[in-house]
Short mmCIF file of C-alpha atoms (C1' of nucleotides) in Angstrom, two decimals:
data_model
loop_
_atom_site.label_atom_id
_atom_site.label_comp_id
_atom_site.label_asym_id
_atom_site.label_seq_id
_atom_site.Cartn_x
_atom_site.Cartn_y
_atom_site.Cartn_z
CA MET A 9 -3.96 -17.20 38.00
CA ASN A 10 -2.68 -18.97 34.95
CA TYR A 11 0.16 -16.98 33.51
CA LEU A 12 0.18 -19.07 30.38
CA HIS A 13 -2.90 -17.26 29.17
CA MET A 14 -1.22 -13.92 29.66
CA GLU A 15 1.54 -14.67 27.25
CA GLN A 16 1.15 -13.35 23.80
CA LYS A 17 0.38 -15.93 21.21
CA ILE A 18 3.55 -16.81 19.41
CA GLN A 19 3.37 -14.99 16.13
CA ARG A 20 4.66 -17.04 13.31
CA THR A 21 7.18 -15.14 11.28
CA PHE A 22 7.28 -15.42 7.55
CA ILE A 23 10.60 -15.45 5.81
CA ARG A 24 9.23 -13.01 3.23
CA ASP A 25 8.40 -10.52 5.97
CA GLU A 26 11.81 -10.79 7.56
CA VAL A 27 13.44 -10.35 4.15
CA TYR A 28 11.18 -7.36 3.51
CA GLU A 29 12.23 -5.69 6.76
CA ILE A 30 15.91 -6.30 6.08
CA LEU A 31 15.81 -5.03 2.51
CA LEU A 32 13.67 -2.02 3.46
CA ASP A 33 16.17 -1.12 6.16
CA TRP A 34 19.05 -1.46 3.72
CA ILE A 35 17.31 0.84 1.26
CA VAL A 36 16.19 3.43 3.82
CA THR A 37 19.57 3.66 5.54
CA GLY A 38 21.44 3.73 2.25
CA THR A 39 23.23 0.38 2.56
CA LEU A 40 21.62 -0.29 -0.78
CA ARG A 41 22.10 2.86 -2.85
CA ALA A 42 19.85 4.36 -5.51
CA ASP A 43 20.01 2.54 -8.83
CA GLN A 44 21.92 -0.30 -7.24
CA GLN A 45 20.98 -3.64 -8.70
CA ILE A 46 19.42 -6.30 -6.52
CA ARG A 47 19.70 -9.91 -7.62
CA ASP A 48 17.32 -12.26 -5.85
CA LYS A 49 19.81 -15.09 -6.31
CA GLU A 50 22.50 -13.09 -4.55
CA ILE A 51 20.26 -12.07 -1.63
CA SER A 52 19.08 -15.66 -1.46
CA LYS A 53 22.63 -16.91 -0.92
CA GLN A 54 23.46 -14.05 1.44
CA LEU A 55 20.47 -14.67 3.72
CA GLY A 56 20.46 -18.42 3.34
CA VAL A 57 16.89 -18.80 2.15
CA SER A 58 15.30 -19.81 -1.10
CA ARG A 59 14.43 -17.29 -3.80
CA THR A 60 10.68 -17.42 -3.36
CA PRO A 61 10.50 -15.32 -0.16
CA ILE A 62 13.06 -12.93 -1.66
CA ARG A 63 10.88 -12.45 -4.72
CA GLU A 64 7.81 -11.93 -2.56
CA ALA A 65 9.62 -9.29 -0.52
CA LEU A 66 10.82 -7.58 -3.70
CA LEU A 67 7.31 -7.56 -5.15
CA ARG A 68 6.05 -5.80 -2.05
CA LEU A 69 8.90 -3.30 -2.17
CA GLU A 70 8.05 -2.70 -5.81
CA ASN A 71 4.37 -2.05 -5.01
CA GLU A 72 5.49 0.43 -2.37
CA GLY A 73 7.88 2.12 -4.77
CA PHE A 74 11.21 1.25 -3.12
CA VAL A 75 12.49 -0.88 -5.97
CA GLN A 76 11.73 -1.14 -9.67
CA THR A 77 11.85 -4.19 -11.87
CA LYS A 78 12.43 -4.33 -15.59
CA ALA A 79 10.77 -7.47 -16.85
CA ASN A 80 13.17 -10.35 -17.30
CA SER A 81 16.05 -8.00 -16.90
CA SER A 82 16.90 -6.46 -13.58
CA THR A 83 15.68 -5.18 -10.22
CA PHE A 84 17.17 -2.02 -8.80
CA VAL A 85 16.65 0.46 -5.98
CA THR A 86 14.35 3.30 -7.03
CA PRO A 87 16.34 6.55 -7.33
CA ILE A 88 15.21 9.55 -5.33
CA ASN A 89 13.20 11.81 -7.60
CA TYR A 90 13.30 15.54 -6.89
CA ASP A 91 9.65 16.13 -7.79
CA GLU A 92 8.53 13.30 -5.54
CA ILE A 93 10.13 14.90 -2.49
CA SER A 94 7.70 17.81 -2.28
CA HIS A 95 4.83 15.51 -3.26
CA TYR A 96 5.52 13.16 -0.36
CA TYR A 97 6.06 16.00 2.09
CA SER A 98 2.75 17.65 1.24
CA ILE A 99 0.89 14.35 1.57
CA ALA A 100 2.65 13.63 4.87
CA TYR A 101 1.80 16.89 6.60
CA THR A 102 -1.74 16.87 5.25
CA LEU A 103 -2.34 13.41 6.71
CA GLU A 104 -0.46 14.18 9.92
CA LYS A 105 -2.71 17.20 10.44
CA LEU A 106 -5.72 14.92 10.01
CA ALA A 107 -4.24 12.66 12.67
CA VAL A 108 -3.78 15.66 14.98
CA GLU A 109 -7.43 16.68 14.50
CA ASP A 110 -8.40 13.17 15.50
CA MET A 111 -6.18 12.82 18.58
CA PHE A 112 -6.14 16.41 19.81
CA THR A 113 -8.40 15.92 22.83
CA LYS A 114 -6.72 12.69 23.85
CA ILE A 115 -3.29 14.03 24.75
CA THR A 116 -2.22 14.12 28.40
CA ASN A 117 0.59 15.76 30.35
CA GLN A 118 2.38 12.45 30.39
CA HIS A 119 2.46 12.35 26.62
CA LEU A 120 3.73 15.91 26.47
CA LYS A 121 6.47 15.10 28.98
CA LYS A 122 7.57 12.14 26.89
CA MET A 123 7.60 14.35 23.79
CA GLU A 124 9.88 16.81 25.56
CA ILE A 125 12.26 14.01 26.55
CA VAL A 126 12.43 12.59 23.04
CA ASN A 127 12.96 16.06 21.61
CA GLN A 128 15.87 16.60 24.00
CA GLU A 129 17.32 13.26 22.99
CA MET A 130 17.08 14.32 19.36
CA TYR A 131 18.91 17.54 20.20
CA HIS A 132 21.77 15.67 21.84
CA SER A 133 22.04 13.28 18.90
CA ILE A 134 22.37 16.24 16.56
CA GLN A 135 25.07 17.77 18.80
CA LYS A 136 27.02 14.55 18.66
CA GLY A 137 26.60 14.37 14.88
CA GLU A 138 24.65 11.14 15.10
CA TYR A 139 22.26 11.80 12.23
CA PHE A 140 20.84 8.30 12.05
CA THR A 141 19.75 8.46 15.68
CA ALA A 142 18.51 12.03 15.27
CA VAL A 143 16.23 11.13 12.37
CA LYS A 144 15.01 8.13 14.36
CA LYS A 145 14.21 10.38 17.33
CA ASP A 146 12.42 12.83 15.02
CA THR A 147 10.23 9.99 13.75
CA GLU A 148 9.64 8.86 17.34
CA PHE A 149 8.60 12.37 18.36
CA HIS A 150 5.90 12.53 15.70
CA ALA A 151 4.82 8.95 16.38
CA LEU A 152 4.11 9.86 20.00
CA PHE A 153 1.05 11.92 19.13
CA ILE A 154 0.10 10.19 15.87
CA SER A 155 -0.31 6.92 17.76
CA LEU A 156 -3.11 8.50 19.79
CA SER A 157 -5.31 8.75 16.72
CA SER A 158 -7.96 6.07 16.42
CA ASN A 159 -7.72 6.07 12.64
CA SER A 160 -5.61 2.95 12.16
CA GLU A 161 -5.68 3.16 8.37
CA LEU A 162 -4.28 6.66 8.58
CA LYS A 163 -1.54 5.49 10.91
CA LYS A 164 -0.53 2.75 8.51
CA MET A 165 -0.32 5.19 5.61
CA LEU A 166 1.72 7.64 7.67
CA ALA A 167 4.12 4.92 8.81
CA ASN A 168 4.68 3.98 5.20
CA LEU A 169 5.22 7.58 4.13
CA LYS A 170 7.68 8.10 6.96
CA GLN A 171 9.89 5.32 5.62
CA LYS A 172 10.08 7.12 2.30
CA LEU A 173 10.83 10.46 3.92
CA LYS A 174 13.34 8.90 6.28
CA ARG A 175 15.26 7.59 3.29
CA ILE A 176 15.24 11.05 1.69
CA GLU A 177 16.30 12.77 4.90
CA LEU A 178 19.11 10.34 5.68
CA PHE A 179 20.33 10.75 2.13
CA TYR A 180 20.52 14.52 2.31
CA TYR A 181 21.45 14.99 5.95
CA ASP A 182 24.41 12.79 5.28
CA LYS A 183 25.45 14.99 2.38
CA ALA A 184 24.67 18.40 3.88
CA LYS A 185 26.12 18.37 7.36
CA GLY A 186 25.05 21.98 7.97
CA VAL A 187 21.41 21.00 7.87
CA HIS A 188 19.83 20.88 11.31
CA LEU A 189 16.78 19.09 12.54
CA SER A 190 13.80 20.80 14.04
CA PHE A 191 14.41 20.99 17.78
CA SER A 192 12.85 24.43 18.26
CA GLU A 193 9.91 23.65 15.97
CA HIS A 194 9.08 20.63 18.06
CA LYS A 195 9.04 22.87 21.12
CA LYS A 196 6.46 25.05 19.37
CA ILE A 197 4.30 21.98 18.71
CA ILE A 198 4.49 21.00 22.38
CA ALA A 199 3.62 24.56 23.43
CA ALA A 200 0.62 24.62 21.09
CA PHE A 201 -0.67 21.36 22.57
CA LYS A 202 -0.21 22.79 26.07
CA GLN A 203 -2.20 25.91 25.14
CA ASN A 204 -4.93 23.56 23.95
CA ASP A 205 -5.04 25.49 20.67
CA MET A 206 -5.76 23.06 17.85
CA ASN A 207 -5.35 25.49 14.97
CA LEU A 208 -2.00 26.62 16.33
CA THR A 209 -0.95 22.98 16.70
CA LEU A 210 -1.95 22.21 13.13
CA ASP A 211 -0.05 25.23 11.88
CA SER A 212 3.11 24.38 13.82
CA VAL A 213 3.00 20.78 12.58
CA GLU A 214 2.65 21.95 8.99
CA GLN A 215 5.41 24.51 9.48
CA ASN A 216 7.72 21.86 10.89
CA TRP A 217 7.23 19.72 7.80
CA ARG A 218 7.50 22.63 5.39
CA ASN A 219 10.78 23.69 6.95
CA GLY A 220 12.15 20.18 6.68
CA MET A 221 11.24 20.12 3.01
CA GLU A 222 12.71 23.57 2.40
CA ARG A 223 15.98 22.62 4.08
CA ILE A 224 16.39 19.86 1.52
CA GLN A 225 15.26 21.97 -1.42
CA LYS A 226 17.66 24.75 -0.39
CA TYR A 227 20.50 22.23 -0.37
CA LEU A 228 19.47 20.97 -3.80
CA ILE A 229 19.44 24.48 -5.25
CA GLU A 230 22.82 25.33 -3.71
CA LYS A 231 24.36 22.22 -5.14
CA GLY A 232 22.73 22.93 -8.48
CA ASP A 233 21.11 19.54 -8.56
CA MET A 234 17.76 20.95 -9.50
CA MET B 18 9.18 9.47 -41.29
CA ASN B 19 9.36 6.08 -39.72
CA TYR B 20 6.07 5.33 -38.07
CA LEU B 21 7.49 2.30 -36.35
CA HIS B 22 9.23 4.54 -33.88
CA MET B 23 5.99 6.30 -33.05
CA GLU B 24 4.27 3.17 -31.91
CA GLN B 25 4.14 2.57 -28.24
CA LYS B 26 6.41 -0.12 -27.00
CA ILE B 27 4.46 -3.27 -26.46
CA GLN B 28 3.91 -3.56 -22.75
CA ARG B 29 4.43 -7.05 -21.50
CA THR B 30 1.64 -8.21 -19.27
CA PHE B 31 2.34 -10.29 -16.23
CA ILE B 32 0.01 -13.05 -15.26
CA ARG B 33 0.20 -11.89 -11.64
CA ASP B 34 -1.04 -8.44 -12.65
CA GLU B 35 -3.91 -9.83 -14.70
CA VAL B 36 -4.89 -12.10 -11.82
CA TYR B 37 -4.67 -9.13 -9.45
CA GLU B 38 -7.01 -7.05 -11.62
CA ILE B 39 -9.51 -9.90 -11.93
CA LEU B 40 -9.56 -10.72 -8.22
CA LEU B 41 -9.73 -7.03 -7.23
CA ASP B 42 -12.71 -6.57 -9.53
CA TRP B 43 -14.41 -9.63 -8.08
CA ILE B 44 -13.92 -8.29 -4.56
CA VAL B 45 -14.92 -4.69 -5.33
CA THR B 46 -18.06 -5.65 -7.24
CA GLY B 47 -19.04 -8.28 -4.69
CA THR B 48 -18.62 -11.35 -6.88
CA LEU B 49 -16.38 -12.51 -4.06
CA ARG B 50 -18.21 -11.70 -0.86
CA ALA B 51 -16.83 -10.72 2.53
CA ASP B 52 -15.34 -13.63 4.48
CA GLN B 53 -15.54 -15.82 1.42
CA GLN B 54 -12.63 -18.21 1.22
CA ILE B 55 -10.22 -18.03 -1.68
CA ARG B 56 -8.20 -21.13 -2.50
CA ASP B 57 -5.23 -20.45 -4.71
CA LYS B 58 -5.50 -23.95 -6.13
CA GLU B 59 -9.11 -23.33 -7.12
CA ILE B 60 -8.40 -19.95 -8.75
CA SER B 61 -5.42 -21.57 -10.44
CA LYS B 62 -7.65 -24.15 -12.10
CA GLN B 63 -10.34 -21.62 -12.89
CA LEU B 64 -7.98 -19.21 -14.66
CA GLY B 65 -5.75 -21.88 -16.12
CA VAL B 66 -2.46 -20.67 -14.68
CA SER B 67 -0.06 -21.95 -12.09
CA ARG B 68 -0.38 -21.09 -8.42
CA THR B 69 2.63 -18.79 -8.21
CA PRO B 70 1.06 -15.77 -9.97
CA ILE B 71 -2.12 -16.39 -7.98
CA ARG B 72 -0.13 -16.28 -4.75
CA GLU B 73 1.66 -13.14 -5.86
CA ALA B 74 -1.64 -11.44 -6.66
CA LEU B 75 -3.06 -12.55 -3.30
CA LEU B 76 0.00 -11.21 -1.47
CA ARG B 77 -0.54 -7.81 -3.08
CA LEU B 78 -4.23 -7.88 -2.24
CA GLU B 79 -3.28 -8.75 1.32
CA ASN B 80 -0.83 -5.84 1.55
CA GLU B 81 -3.59 -3.55 0.29
CA GLY B 82 -6.07 -4.96 2.79
CA PHE B 83 -8.52 -6.64 0.42
CA VAL B 84 -7.84 -10.19 1.61
CA GLN B 85 -6.47 -11.73 4.78
CA THR B 86 -4.44 -14.88 5.17
CA LYS B 87 -4.25 -17.13 8.17
CA ALA B 88 -0.84 -18.75 8.10
CA ASN B 89 -0.87 -22.20 6.57
CA SER B 90 -4.61 -22.23 6.80
CA SER B 91 -6.80 -20.11 4.60
CA THR B 92 -7.19 -16.92 2.62
CA PHE B 93 -10.46 -14.99 2.71
CA VAL B 94 -11.95 -11.70 1.59
CA THR B 95 -11.56 -9.02 4.26
CA PRO B 96 -14.95 -8.16 5.74
CA ILE B 97 -16.12 -4.54 5.65
CA ASN B 98 -15.40 -3.00 9.04
CA TYR B 99 -17.75 -0.26 10.23
CA ASP B 100 -15.00 1.80 11.87
CA GLU B 101 -12.86 1.67 8.77
CA ILE B 102 -15.58 3.28 6.66
CA SER B 103 -15.35 6.70 8.30
CA HIS B 104 -11.57 6.36 8.49
CA TYR B 105 -11.26 5.83 4.76
CA TYR B 106 -13.74 8.58 3.94
CA SER B 107 -11.88 11.16 6.02
CA ILE B 108 -8.56 10.22 4.45
CA ALA B 109 -10.11 10.34 1.00
CA TYR B 110 -11.58 13.82 1.23
CA THR B 111 -8.51 15.18 2.97
CA LEU B 112 -6.30 13.96 0.14
CA GLU B 113 -8.78 14.96 -2.55
CA LYS B 114 -8.81 18.48 -1.15
CA LEU B 115 -5.01 18.52 -1.37
CA ALA B 116 -5.36 17.49 -5.02
CA VAL B 117 -7.84 20.32 -5.60
CA GLU B 118 -5.43 22.84 -4.08
CA ASP B 119 -2.81 21.59 -6.49
CA MET B 120 -4.89 21.58 -9.67
CA PHE B 121 -7.19 24.53 -8.98
CA THR B 122 -5.62 26.98 -11.40
CA LYS B 123 -5.29 24.39 -14.15
CA ILE B 124 -8.95 23.74 -14.83
CA THR B 125 -10.48 24.97 -18.11
CA ASN B 126 -14.01 25.39 -19.44
CA GLN B 127 -13.56 22.20 -21.40
CA HIS B 128 -12.91 20.23 -18.23
CA LEU B 129 -15.95 21.77 -16.58
CA LYS B 130 -18.10 20.91 -19.59
CA LYS B 131 -16.93 17.31 -19.43
CA MET B 132 -17.70 17.23 -15.70
CA GLU B 133 -21.25 18.41 -16.38
CA ILE B 134 -21.72 15.68 -18.99
CA VAL B 135 -20.44 12.92 -16.71
CA ASN B 136 -22.61 14.21 -13.88
CA GLN B 137 -25.66 14.07 -16.16
CA GLU B 138 -24.74 10.53 -17.17
CA MET B 139 -24.52 9.60 -13.49
CA TYR B 140 -27.99 11.07 -12.94
CA HIS B 141 -29.48 9.00 -15.75
CA SER B 142 -27.82 5.84 -14.44
CA ILE B 143 -29.39 6.45 -11.04
CA GLN B 144 -32.80 7.01 -12.66
CA LYS B 145 -32.51 3.69 -14.44
CA GLY B 146 -31.44 1.99 -11.22
CA GLU B 147 -28.07 1.08 -12.66
CA TYR B 148 -26.03 1.48 -9.50
CA PHE B 149 -22.85 -0.09 -10.81
CA THR B 150 -22.70 2.39 -13.67
CA ALA B 151 -23.67 5.26 -11.36
CA VAL B 152 -20.83 4.57 -8.93
CA LYS B 153 -18.50 4.27 -11.91
CA LYS B 154 -19.63 7.65 -13.19
CA ASP B 155 -19.20 9.16 -9.74
CA THR B 156 -15.60 7.94 -9.67
CA GLU B 157 -15.09 9.28 -13.20
CA PHE B 158 -16.45 12.69 -12.19
CA HIS B 159 -13.92 13.05 -9.39
CA ALA B 160 -11.11 11.65 -11.52
CA LEU B 161 -11.69 14.44 -14.07
CA PHE B 162 -10.26 17.11 -11.80
CA ILE B 163 -7.96 14.92 -9.68
CA SER B 164 -6.08 13.93 -12.83
CA LEU B 165 -5.10 17.57 -13.33
CA SER B 166 -2.95 17.49 -10.21
CA SER B 167 0.76 17.10 -10.83
CA ASN B 168 1.23 15.11 -7.61
CA SER B 169 1.41 11.63 -9.07
CA GLU B 170 2.00 9.96 -5.70
CA LEU B 171 -1.19 11.55 -4.43
CA LYS B 172 -3.10 10.35 -7.47
CA LYS B 173 -1.92 6.78 -6.89
CA MET B 174 -3.00 6.87 -3.25
CA LEU B 175 -6.39 8.30 -4.17
CA ALA B 176 -6.94 5.68 -6.87
CA ASN B 177 -6.23 2.98 -4.32
CA LEU B 178 -8.55 4.52 -1.75
CA LYS B 179 -11.31 4.82 -4.34
CA GLN B 180 -11.26 1.06 -4.90
CA LYS B 181 -11.88 0.52 -1.22
CA LEU B 182 -14.68 3.08 -1.11
CA LYS B 183 -16.19 1.74 -4.32
CA ARG B 184 -16.47 -1.67 -2.68
CA ILE B 185 -18.17 -0.15 0.35
CA GLU B 186 -20.55 1.95 -1.76
CA LEU B 187 -21.54 -0.89 -4.06
CA PHE B 188 -22.15 -3.04 -1.02
CA TYR B 189 -24.51 -0.58 0.64
CA TYR B 190 -26.16 0.97 -2.43
CA ASP B 191 -27.18 -2.51 -3.37
CA LYS B 192 -28.75 -3.02 0.03
CA ALA B 193 -30.30 0.42 0.54
CA LYS B 194 -32.08 1.25 -2.68
CA GLY B 195 -33.35 4.53 -1.29
CA VAL B 196 -29.84 5.89 -1.11
CA HIS B 197 -29.10 8.39 -3.84
CA LEU B 198 -25.85 9.59 -5.29
CA SER B 199 -24.72 13.15 -5.25
CA PHE B 200 -25.95 14.76 -8.46
CA SER B 201 -26.75 18.14 -6.93
CA GLU B 202 -23.57 18.20 -4.85
CA HIS B 203 -21.52 17.72 -7.98
CA LYS B 204 -23.30 20.70 -9.50
CA LYS B 205 -22.16 22.75 -6.51
CA ILE B 206 -18.57 21.66 -7.07
CA ILE B 207 -18.78 22.69 -10.72
CA ALA B 208 -20.29 26.05 -9.74
CA ALA B 209 -17.53 26.67 -7.19
CA PHE B 210 -14.89 26.00 -9.85
CA LYS B 211 -16.67 28.39 -12.22
CA GLN B 212 -16.70 31.12 -9.57
CA ASN B 213 -12.95 30.56 -9.23
CA ASP B 214 -13.42 30.28 -5.46
CA MET B 215 -10.97 27.72 -4.10
CA ASN B 216 -12.22 27.67 -0.52
CA LEU B 217 -15.77 27.16 -1.71
CA THR B 218 -14.59 24.35 -3.98
CA LEU B 219 -12.74 22.67 -1.12
CA ASP B 220 -15.80 22.95 1.10
CA SER B 221 -18.16 21.51 -1.51
CA VAL B 222 -15.80 18.62 -2.19
CA GLU B 223 -15.57 17.82 1.51
CA GLN B 224 -19.35 18.18 1.89
CA ASN B 225 -19.91 15.79 -1.00
CA TRP B 226 -17.77 13.14 0.68
CA ARG B 227 -19.24 13.74 4.12
CA ASN B 228 -22.76 13.31 2.75
CA GLY B 229 -21.78 10.07 1.05
CA MET B 230 -20.39 8.78 4.31
CA GLU B 231 -23.45 9.91 6.27
CA ARG B 232 -25.82 8.21 3.84
CA ILE B 233 -24.13 4.91 4.60
CA GLN B 234 -23.91 5.52 8.35
CA LYS B 235 -27.61 6.45 8.41
CA TYR B 236 -28.43 3.19 6.73
CA LEU B 237 -26.31 1.29 9.23
CA ILE B 238 -28.05 2.92 12.19
CA GLU B 239 -31.51 2.27 10.72
CA LYS B 240 -30.72 -1.36 10.20
CA GLY B 241 -29.21 -1.57 13.66
CA ASP B 242 -25.98 -2.94 12.32
CA MET B 243 -23.95 -0.55 14.39
"C1'" DA C 23 23.78 -12.97 -34.04
"C1'" DA C 24 24.45 -15.65 -30.05
"C1'" DA C 25 25.33 -16.30 -25.38
"C1'" DA C 26 24.74 -14.82 -20.68
"C1'" DA C 27 22.15 -13.01 -17.04
"C1'" DT C 28 17.87 -12.30 -14.89
"C1'" DT C 29 13.28 -12.49 -14.09
"C1'" DT C 30 8.92 -15.10 -14.60
"C1'" DG C 31 6.26 -19.21 -14.21
"C1'" DT C 32 5.58 -24.46 -12.90
"C1'" DG C 33 5.29 -28.45 -10.00
"C1'" DC C 34 6.13 -30.63 -5.75
"C1'" DG C 35 7.18 -31.89 -0.93
"C1'" DT C 36 6.66 -30.17 3.68
"C1'" DA C 37 4.94 -27.78 7.71
"C1'" DT C 38 1.34 -25.76 9.93
"C1'" DG C 39 -3.21 -25.06 11.38
"C1'" DT C 40 -8.14 -26.71 11.62
"C1'" DA C 41 -11.68 -29.83 11.98
"C1'" DT C 42 -13.26 -34.42 13.31
"C1'" DA C 43 -13.54 -38.58 15.75
"C1'" DG D 3 -9.18 -33.07 26.26
"C1'" DT D 4 -6.32 -35.92 22.79
"C1'" DA D 5 -5.07 -37.98 18.72
"C1'" DT D 6 -5.80 -38.41 13.96
"C1'" DA D 7 -6.82 -36.91 9.34
"C1'" DC D 8 -7.36 -33.40 6.17
"C1'" DA D 9 -6.86 -28.95 3.83
"C1'" DT D 10 -4.03 -25.15 2.76
"C1'" DA D 11 -0.35 -22.18 2.49
"C1'" DC D 12 4.77 -22.01 2.51
"C1'" DG D 13 9.25 -22.63 0.65
"C1'" DC D 14 12.26 -24.97 -2.70
"C1'" DA D 15 14.40 -26.47 -7.08
"C1'" DC D 16 13.73 -26.55 -11.75
"C1'" DA D 17 12.30 -24.89 -16.45
"C1'" DA D 18 10.85 -21.22 -19.68
"C1'" DA D 19 10.88 -16.63 -21.50
"C1'" DT D 20 12.95 -12.34 -22.34
"C1'" DT D 21 16.17 -8.75 -22.29
"C1'" DT D 22 20.88 -7.19 -22.46
"C1'" DT D 23 25.66 -7.59 -23.53
#
DNA sequence: AAAAATTTGTGCGTATGTATA
DNA sequence: GTATACATACGCACAAATTTT
């Protein structure tokens, strides 16, 4: 057997893609804050590459709504808009429910076991106050069943939406420490899958999302930001 | 009163955006066919601009899935994938139904009248065999109620999806002349709105999309392309 | 009103992949 | 299968245009 053929073809990496991933991470995790200016020249020096790949990464981020550019003036991180939050949440759970409809029959006990483990890990992260890890585990939990859908276009759109929601959640969870993630709601989703009840699963998925959205909205109202 | 202040600020146009619109139109309408190679140098000469805005437009088209680039080799129009068709259709009607839920109470008799007119115009275009205009009128019909939704992120996503579906529909309607657009189904949607029955409206919207998808799939099976 | 900062657009050399001998 | 030649995208430095201070 020739093991050479088993190796994955070396994927060429583009500087623009690497820059995109770095900048996206900085925006999502809050290293780059809302309204903060981004100068391609500065990033260029910081990352040690020319300005072309930086510009290309910024153009993509602009198309996806993470940054905004005023012509010949400045590029800055898109601020979080209160109206957009509920918009994105409703799109996300609508599409995630479509994914559930598609993958519902494909789930196995192994998947469910893995979901329970990840959910437990999320719980422990919350206990330790590690919000970054907790949000990551939450995303991983949902990804476990979404990935079973055969609708690859849907998966791409959901992955993109998740980045936007992740940014929102990290922003508010950091501010409102009292807010808790959805450990018990995830258990309901697992139970619904186990009962092989699709409608119940869809409802519990939607409820999970709605609660997440309401936790943020409640915080906004309390703080008088809305 | 100073009328100067009432005038809209002159929006600067970017070459990259103009190039994007032109290339997108060429791809959607079939001027650029599937798998056809696109050389930035060639487009550059043809449109009389430098290669940078061409590259930027191509990068955006690549992110949106309309073209594909082999590293350091070639850029070509993404072929229509049979699996993707049903994927995109299901995403489209799922999101359009979400838009209907959002705008349902906002519709007026004037909107419904306009929808009837556009539907009639679509019918006449079909009669005259003008498929390009017919598909355009179909898109316009749906846009009439979608635009009433306040979820601007949803509207953007739907507009993007429509471009992809428009390409698919123009491709197959051109090949399968027998295929007809959904004049009577649109009448059902209008009737459901008039009866103020949201569930019926949602069902008729989904049915309209499903039929459109099935018309194409039927053609594919007949021709043995699947 | 002018200068400074920043994005936008141009041209070019290089690296990579593909076809051909 | 190998080496060579060719085509194309990739990244860089420079110049122009525009907005803001």
